[in-house]
CSV table of C-alpha atoms in Angstrom, one decimal:
chain,number,residue,atom,x,y,z
A,1,MET,CA,0.1,0.0,0.1
A,2,SER,CA,1.7,3.2,-1.0
A,3,TRP,CA,0.3,6.7,0.3
A,4,ILE,CA,2.5,8.7,-2.1
A,5,PRO,CA,1.3,8.4,-5.8
A,6,PHE,CA,4.1,10.9,-6.9
A,7,LYS,CA,6.8,12.7,-5.3
A,8,ILE,CA,6.4,16.4,-7.0
A,9,GLY,CA,6.9,18.8,-4.0
A,10,GLN,CA,7.9,16.1,-1.5
A,11,PRO,CA,9.9,17.4,1.4
A,12,LYS,CA,13.5,16.1,1.9
A,13,LYS,CA,12.7,15.6,5.7
A,14,GLN,CA,11.1,12.3,6.6
A,15,ILE,CA,8.1,13.7,8.4
A,16,VAL,CA,6.3,10.4,9.0
A,17,PRO,CA,8.8,7.6,10.6
A,18,LYS,CA,8.7,4.6,8.1
A,19,THR,CA,7.9,2.4,11.3
A,20,VAL,CA,4.7,4.6,11.9
A,21,GLU,CA,3.8,4.4,8.5
A,22,ARG,CA,4.4,0.6,8.2
A,23,ASP,CA,2.2,0.2,11.5
A,24,PHE,CA,-0.6,2.2,9.9
A,25,GLU,CA,-0.7,0.4,6.6
A,26,ARG,CA,-0.6,-2.8,8.6
A,27,GLU,CA,-3.6,-1.9,10.6
A,28,TYR,CA,-5.6,-0.5,8.0
A,29,GLY,CA,-4.9,-3.4,5.6
A,30,LYS,CA,-6.5,-5.7,8.2
A,31,LEU,CA,-9.5,-3.6,8.3
A,32,GLN,CA,-9.8,-3.5,4.7
A,33,GLN,CA,-9.6,-7.3,4.5
A,34,LEU,CA,-12.2,-7.4,7.4
A,35,GLU,CA,-14.4,-5.3,5.5
A,36,GLU,CA,-14.2,-7.6,2.4
A,37,GLN,CA,-14.8,-10.7,4.7
A,38,THR,CA,-17.9,-8.9,6.2
A,39,LYS,CA,-19.4,-8.3,2.9
A,40,LYS,CA,-18.9,-11.7,1.7
A,41,LEU,CA,-20.2,-13.1,4.8
A,42,GLN,CA,-23.4,-11.0,4.5
A,43,LYS,CA,-23.8,-12.1,0.9
A,44,ASP,CA,-23.3,-15.7,1.9
A,45,MET,CA,-25.9,-15.6,4.8
A,46,LYS,CA,-28.6,-13.9,2.3
A,47,LYS,CA,-28.0,-16.6,0.0
A,48,SER,CA,-28.5,-19.1,2.7
A,49,THR,CA,-32.0,-17.6,3.8
A,50,ASP,CA,-32.9,-17.2,0.1
A,51,ALA,CA,-32.3,-21.0,-0.4
A,52,ASP,CA,-34.5,-21.7,2.8
A,53,LEU,CA,-37.3,-19.5,1.5
A,54,GLY,CA,-37.2,-19.8,-2.3
A,55,LEU,CA,-37.0,-22.4,-5.2
A,56,LEU,CA,-35.1,-21.0,-8.0
A,57,LEU,CA,-37.3,-21.2,-11.1
A,58,CYS,CA,-37.1,-19.8,-14.6
A,59,CYS,CA,-39.1,-17.4,-16.6
A,60,PRO,CA,-39.4,-18.4,-20.1
A,61,PRO,CA,-38.7,-15.1,-22.4
A,62,GLY,CA,-41.8,-13.2,-23.0
A,63,SER,CA,-43.9,-14.7,-20.3
A,64,THR,CA,-45.6,-12.8,-17.5
A,65,ALA,CA,-45.0,-13.3,-13.6
A,66,ARG,CA,-48.2,-15.4,-13.4
A,67,ARG,CA,-46.9,-17.9,-16.0
A,68,TRP,CA,-43.7,-19.3,-14.4
A,69,ASP,CA,-43.0,-22.8,-15.2
A,70,LEU,CA,-40.3,-25.5,-14.2
A,71,TYR,CA,-38.3,-25.1,-17.4
A,72,GLU,CA,-35.1,-25.7,-15.7
A,73,ALA,CA,-36.4,-29.1,-14.7
A,74,ALA,CA,-36.8,-30.0,-18.1
A,75,GLY,CA,-33.4,-28.6,-19.2
A,76,SER,CA,-34.6,-25.6,-21.2
A,77,CYS,CA,-34.3,-22.8,-19.0
A,78,ASN,CA,-33.6,-19.6,-21.4
A,79,GLY,CA,-35.1,-16.8,-19.0
A,80,PRO,CA,-33.7,-15.0,-15.9
A,81,ARG,CA,-33.7,-17.0,-12.7
A,82,VAL,CA,-36.1,-15.7,-10.0
A,83,THR,CA,-37.0,-16.8,-6.4
A,84,ARG,CA,-40.7,-18.2,-6.3
A,85,ASN,CA,-42.5,-20.3,-3.7
A,86,ALA,CA,-40.9,-21.4,-0.5
A,87,MET,CA,-39.7,-24.9,-0.5
A,88,SER,CA,-41.7,-25.9,2.4
A,89,LYS,CA,-44.7,-23.8,1.0
A,90,ALA,CA,-44.5,-26.0,-2.2
A,91,ALA,CA,-44.7,-29.2,0.1
A,92,VAL,CA,-47.7,-27.6,1.6
A,93,LYS,CA,-49.2,-27.0,-1.8
A,94,ILE,CA,-48.7,-30.7,-2.7
A,95,SER,CA,-50.4,-31.8,0.4
A,96,SER,CA,-53.3,-29.5,-0.1
A,97,ASP,CA,-53.5,-30.9,-3.7
A,98,LEU,CA,-53.7,-34.3,-2.4
A,99,LEU,CA,-56.5,-33.6,0.2
A,100,SER,CA,-58.6,-32.2,-2.8
A,101,ASN,CA,-58.1,-35.4,-4.7
A,102,PRO,CA,-61.3,-37.4,-5.1
A,103,LEU,CA,-59.5,-40.7,-4.1
A,104,CYS,CA,-59.3,-39.1,-0.4
A,105,GLU,CA,-63.1,-39.2,-0.3
A,106,GLN,CA,-63.2,-42.7,-1.4
A,107,ASP,CA,-60.4,-44.2,0.7
A,108,ALA,CA,-60.6,-43.4,4.6
A,109,ALA,CA,-57.0,-44.9,4.9
A,110,PHE,CA,-55.5,-42.9,2.2
A,111,LEU,CA,-57.2,-39.7,3.6
A,112,GLY,CA,-55.5,-40.4,7.0
A,113,VAL,CA,-52.1,-40.5,5.2
A,114,VAL,CA,-52.6,-37.5,3.3
A,115,THR,CA,-53.8,-35.5,6.3
A,116,ALA,CA,-51.0,-36.7,8.4
A,117,PHE,CA,-48.6,-35.5,5.6
A,118,ASP,CA,-50.4,-32.2,5.3
A,119,THR,CA,-50.1,-31.6,8.8
A,120,ALA,CA,-46.3,-32.3,8.9
A,121,MET,CA,-45.7,-29.9,5.9
A,122,ARG,CA,-47.6,-27.1,7.5
A,123,ARG,CA,-45.5,-27.5,10.6
A,124,MET,CA,-42.2,-27.9,8.6
A,125,ASP,CA,-43.2,-24.6,6.9
A,126,SER,CA,-44.0,-22.8,10.1
A,127,PHE,CA,-40.7,-23.8,11.6
A,128,ASN,CA,-38.7,-23.0,8.5
A,129,GLN,CA,-40.2,-19.4,8.4
A,130,GLU,CA,-39.3,-19.2,12.1
A,131,LYS,CA,-35.6,-20.2,11.5
A,132,VAL,CA,-35.3,-17.8,8.6
A,133,ASN,CA,-36.7,-14.9,10.8
A,134,GLN,CA,-34.2,-15.8,13.8
A,135,ILE,CA,-31.4,-15.8,11.4
A,136,GLN,CA,-32.4,-12.5,9.8
A,137,LYS,CA,-32.7,-11.0,13.2
A,138,THR,CA,-29.6,-12.3,15.0
A,139,VAL,CA,-27.2,-12.7,12.2
A,140,ILE,CA,-27.9,-10.8,9.0
A,141,GLU,CA,-29.0,-7.5,10.6
A,142,PRO,CA,-26.0,-7.3,12.9
A,143,LEU,CA,-23.8,-7.9,9.9
A,144,LYS,CA,-25.4,-5.0,8.0
A,145,LYS,CA,-24.8,-3.0,11.2
A,146,PHE,CA,-21.2,-4.1,11.4
A,147,GLY,CA,-20.6,-3.4,7.8
A,148,SER,CA,-22.1,0.2,7.9
A,149,VAL,CA,-19.3,1.2,10.0
A,150,PHE,CA,-16.7,0.9,7.3
A,151,PRO,CA,-17.5,4.0,5.2
A,152,SER,CA,-17.0,6.3,8.2
A,153,LEU,CA,-13.7,4.5,8.9
A,154,ASN,CA,-12.4,4.8,5.2
A,155,MET,CA,-13.4,8.5,5.3
A,156,ALA,CA,-11.3,9.0,8.5
A,157,VAL,CA,-8.3,7.3,6.7
A,158,LYS,CA,-8.9,9.4,3.6
A,159,ARG,CA,-8.9,12.8,5.8
A,160,ARG,CA,-5.7,11.6,7.4
A,161,GLU,CA,-4.3,11.2,3.9
A,162,GLN,CA,-5.4,14.4,2.6
A,163,THR,CA,-4.1,16.1,5.8
A,164,LEU,CA,-0.7,14.2,5.2
A,165,GLN,CA,-0.3,15.7,1.6
A,166,GLU,CA,-1.0,19.2,2.8
A,167,TYR,CA,1.7,18.5,5.8
A,168,ARG,CA,4.2,17.4,3.1
A,169,ARG,CA,3.3,20.4,0.6
A,170,LEU,CA,3.8,22.9,3.5
A,171,GLN,CA,7.0,21.1,4.9
A,172,ALA,CA,8.5,21.3,1.4
A,173,LYS,CA,7.8,24.7,1.3
A,174,VAL,CA,9.5,25.6,4.6
A,175,GLU,CA,12.6,23.8,3.6
A,176,LYS,CA,12.7,25.9,0.3
A,177,TYR,CA,12.8,29.2,2.1
A,178,GLU,CA,15.3,27.7,4.6
A,179,GLU,CA,17.6,26.9,1.9
A,180,LYS,CA,17.4,30.6,0.3
A,181,GLU,CA,19.4,33.5,1.4
A,182,ARG,CA,18.1,34.7,5.2
A,183,SER,CA,17.1,38.2,3.8
A,184,GLY,CA,14.4,40.3,5.1
A,185,PRO,CA,11.7,39.4,2.6
A,186,GLY,CA,13.0,35.5,2.8
A,187,LEU,CA,12.9,35.6,6.6
A,188,ALA,CA,9.3,36.9,6.5
A,189,LYS,CA,8.3,34.2,4.0
A,190,LEU,CA,9.9,31.5,6.0
A,191,HIS,CA,8.2,32.7,9.1
A,192,GLN,CA,4.7,32.6,7.3
A,193,ALA,CA,5.4,29.3,6.0
A,194,ARG,CA,6.3,27.8,9.4
A,195,GLU,CA,2.9,29.5,10.7
A,196,GLU,CA,1.1,27.7,8.0
A,197,LEU,CA,2.6,24.4,8.7
A,198,ARG,CA,2.2,24.4,12.5
A,199,PRO,CA,-1.6,23.8,12.7
A,200,VAL,CA,-1.5,21.3,9.8
A,201,ARG,CA,1.2,19.3,11.4
A,202,ALA,CA,-0.8,19.3,14.8
A,203,ASP,CA,-3.9,18.2,12.8
A,204,PHE,CA,-2.2,15.4,11.1
A,205,GLU,CA,-0.6,14.1,14.2
A,206,ALA,CA,-3.9,14.1,16.0
A,207,LYS,CA,-5.6,12.2,13.1
A,208,ASN,CA,-2.6,9.7,12.7
A,209,GLN,CA,-2.6,9.1,16.7
A,210,GLN,CA,-6.3,8.6,16.9
A,211,LEU,CA,-6.3,6.0,13.9
A,212,LEU,CA,-3.4,4.0,15.3
A,213,GLN,CA,-5.0,3.7,18.6
A,214,GLU,CA,-8.4,3.0,17.3
A,215,MET,CA,-8.0,0.6,14.4
A,216,PRO,CA,-6.5,-2.1,16.6
A,217,LYS,CA,-9.3,-1.8,19.0
A,218,PHE,CA,-12.0,-2.0,16.3
A,219,TYR,CA,-10.1,-4.9,14.5
A,220,SER,CA,-10.0,-6.9,18.0
A,221,SER,CA,-13.6,-6.3,18.7
A,222,ARG,CA,-14.9,-8.3,15.9
A,223,SER,CA,-14.9,-11.7,18.0
A,224,ASP,CA,-16.9,-10.2,20.8
A,225,TYR,CA,-19.3,-8.6,18.2
A,226,PHE,CA,-19.9,-11.7,16.0
A,227,THR,CA,-19.8,-14.6,18.7
A,228,PRO,CA,-23.4,-14.1,19.9
A,229,SER,CA,-24.7,-14.0,16.2
A,230,PHE,CA,-22.9,-17.1,15.2
A,231,GLU,CA,-24.2,-18.9,18.5
A,232,ALA,CA,-27.6,-17.8,17.6
A,233,LEU,CA,-27.2,-19.4,14.0
A,234,LEU,CA,-26.1,-22.6,15.5
A,235,ARG,CA,-29.0,-22.5,17.9
A,236,ALA,CA,-31.5,-21.5,15.2
A,237,GLN,CA,-30.2,-24.7,13.1
A,238,VAL,CA,-30.4,-27.1,16.0
A,239,VAL,CA,-33.8,-26.1,17.1
A,240,PHE,CA,-35.0,-26.4,13.3
A,241,TYR,CA,-33.5,-29.8,12.5
A,242,SER,CA,-34.6,-31.1,16.1
A,243,GLU,CA,-38.2,-30.1,15.1
A,244,MET,CA,-37.9,-31.8,11.7
A,245,ARG,CA,-36.7,-35.1,13.3
A,246,SER,CA,-39.8,-34.8,15.6
A,247,ILE,CA,-42.0,-33.9,12.8
A,248,PHE,CA,-41.0,-36.8,10.4
A,249,GLY,CA,-40.9,-39.2,13.2
A,250,ASP,CA,-44.5,-38.4,14.0
A,251,LEU,CA,-45.4,-38.6,10.3
A,252,THR,CA,-43.5,-41.9,10.0
A,253,ALA,CA,-45.6,-43.4,13.0
A,254,GLN,CA,-48.9,-42.2,11.8
A,255,ILE,CA,-48.6,-43.5,8.2
A,256,GLY,CA,-47.7,-47.0,9.5
A,257,ARG,CA,-46.0,-49.8,7.7
A,258,ALA,CA,-42.5,-48.6,8.8
A,259,ALA,CA,-41.0,-52.0,8.6
A,260,LEU,CA,-41.5,-52.1,4.8
A,261,SER,CA,-38.1,-51.9,3.3
A,262,ASP,CA,-37.5,-49.5,0.1
A,263,GLU,CA,-36.9,-52.7,-1.9
A,264,LEU,CA,-40.1,-54.3,-0.7
A,265,ARG,CA,-42.0,-51.4,-1.4
A,266,GLU,CA,-40.8,-51.0,-4.8
A,267,ARG,CA,-41.6,-54.4,-5.5
A,268,GLU,CA,-44.9,-54.0,-4.4
A,269,ASN,CA,-45.5,-50.9,-6.5
A,270,GLU,CA,-44.0,-52.9,-9.5
A,271,GLY,CA,-46.6,-55.8,-9.0
A,272,ARG,CA,-49.5,-53.4,-8.9
A,273,LEU,CA,-48.2,-51.5,-11.9
A,274,GLY,CA,-48.1,-55.0,-13.7
A,275,GLU,CA,-51.7,-55.6,-12.8
A,276,LEU,CA,-52.8,-52.2,-14.3
A,277,ARG,CA,-50.8,-53.0,-17.6
A,278,ALA,CA,-52.5,-56.2,-17.8
A,279,LEU,CA,-55.8,-54.5,-18.2
A,280,SER,CA,-57.2,-54.4,-21.7
A,281,ILE,CA,-57.7,-50.7,-21.8
A,282,VAL,CA,-54.0,-50.0,-21.4
A,283,GLY,CA,-52.8,-52.8,-23.4
A,284,ASP,CA,-50.7,-52.3,-26.6
A,285,ASP,CA,-52.6,-52.0,-30.0
């Protein structure tokens, strides 16, 4: 990081010790990295909650918002991707559609299974929304507030740099008059240049000292600030997945036939499908 883009009008005297300048660059560099990491983390958390709340679907070119379709599932997504229904809400929609199926009116056992499924999906949707709200409140919003501090910090560094450039300019001016013959007019100009330099030097030293003291404090505070947010994130995830285990455990108990393996279930379905294929109305011509 270089604070001197060019050396025109630079003083011969080293007005800021190299060790001080290195310390400043090191501390500010750490804060610049922290700012980038904070932005990335905020972006990643937003993606995470968007994934919890939405399915990425596609809008076919020329279509309206009311005519979304699962073009991506068919491998023909040519339009922009947008967030539509929540995954859990899509599951609720499926269970609601099943409840309206005429088969539920004819088969009490099937109605019981679908009702249990509908109840589970609505519970899942409720806990999913609660988890997202909790993450928004305890993680994303604190990240935004933390990130909002950096513009003020960067402005303070910019003002320090502007003052330093003015300090260098005036120091070079003083040195120029010091090298000239000490005549009456020359001494007057030297005195005036020194008077102009004095408040600028004091201003720079104050700004520089304040930043050197406060930048390390700000950087070291990041752990204390973020720890409660990440603890809240972990708690929200633990609560959510614990509830999901309970919900689907209850659903498994309600629908019965838990001992039937996937292989046996698939074999049973294939047998029934074979019976349907044997019917004359679905036979090959």
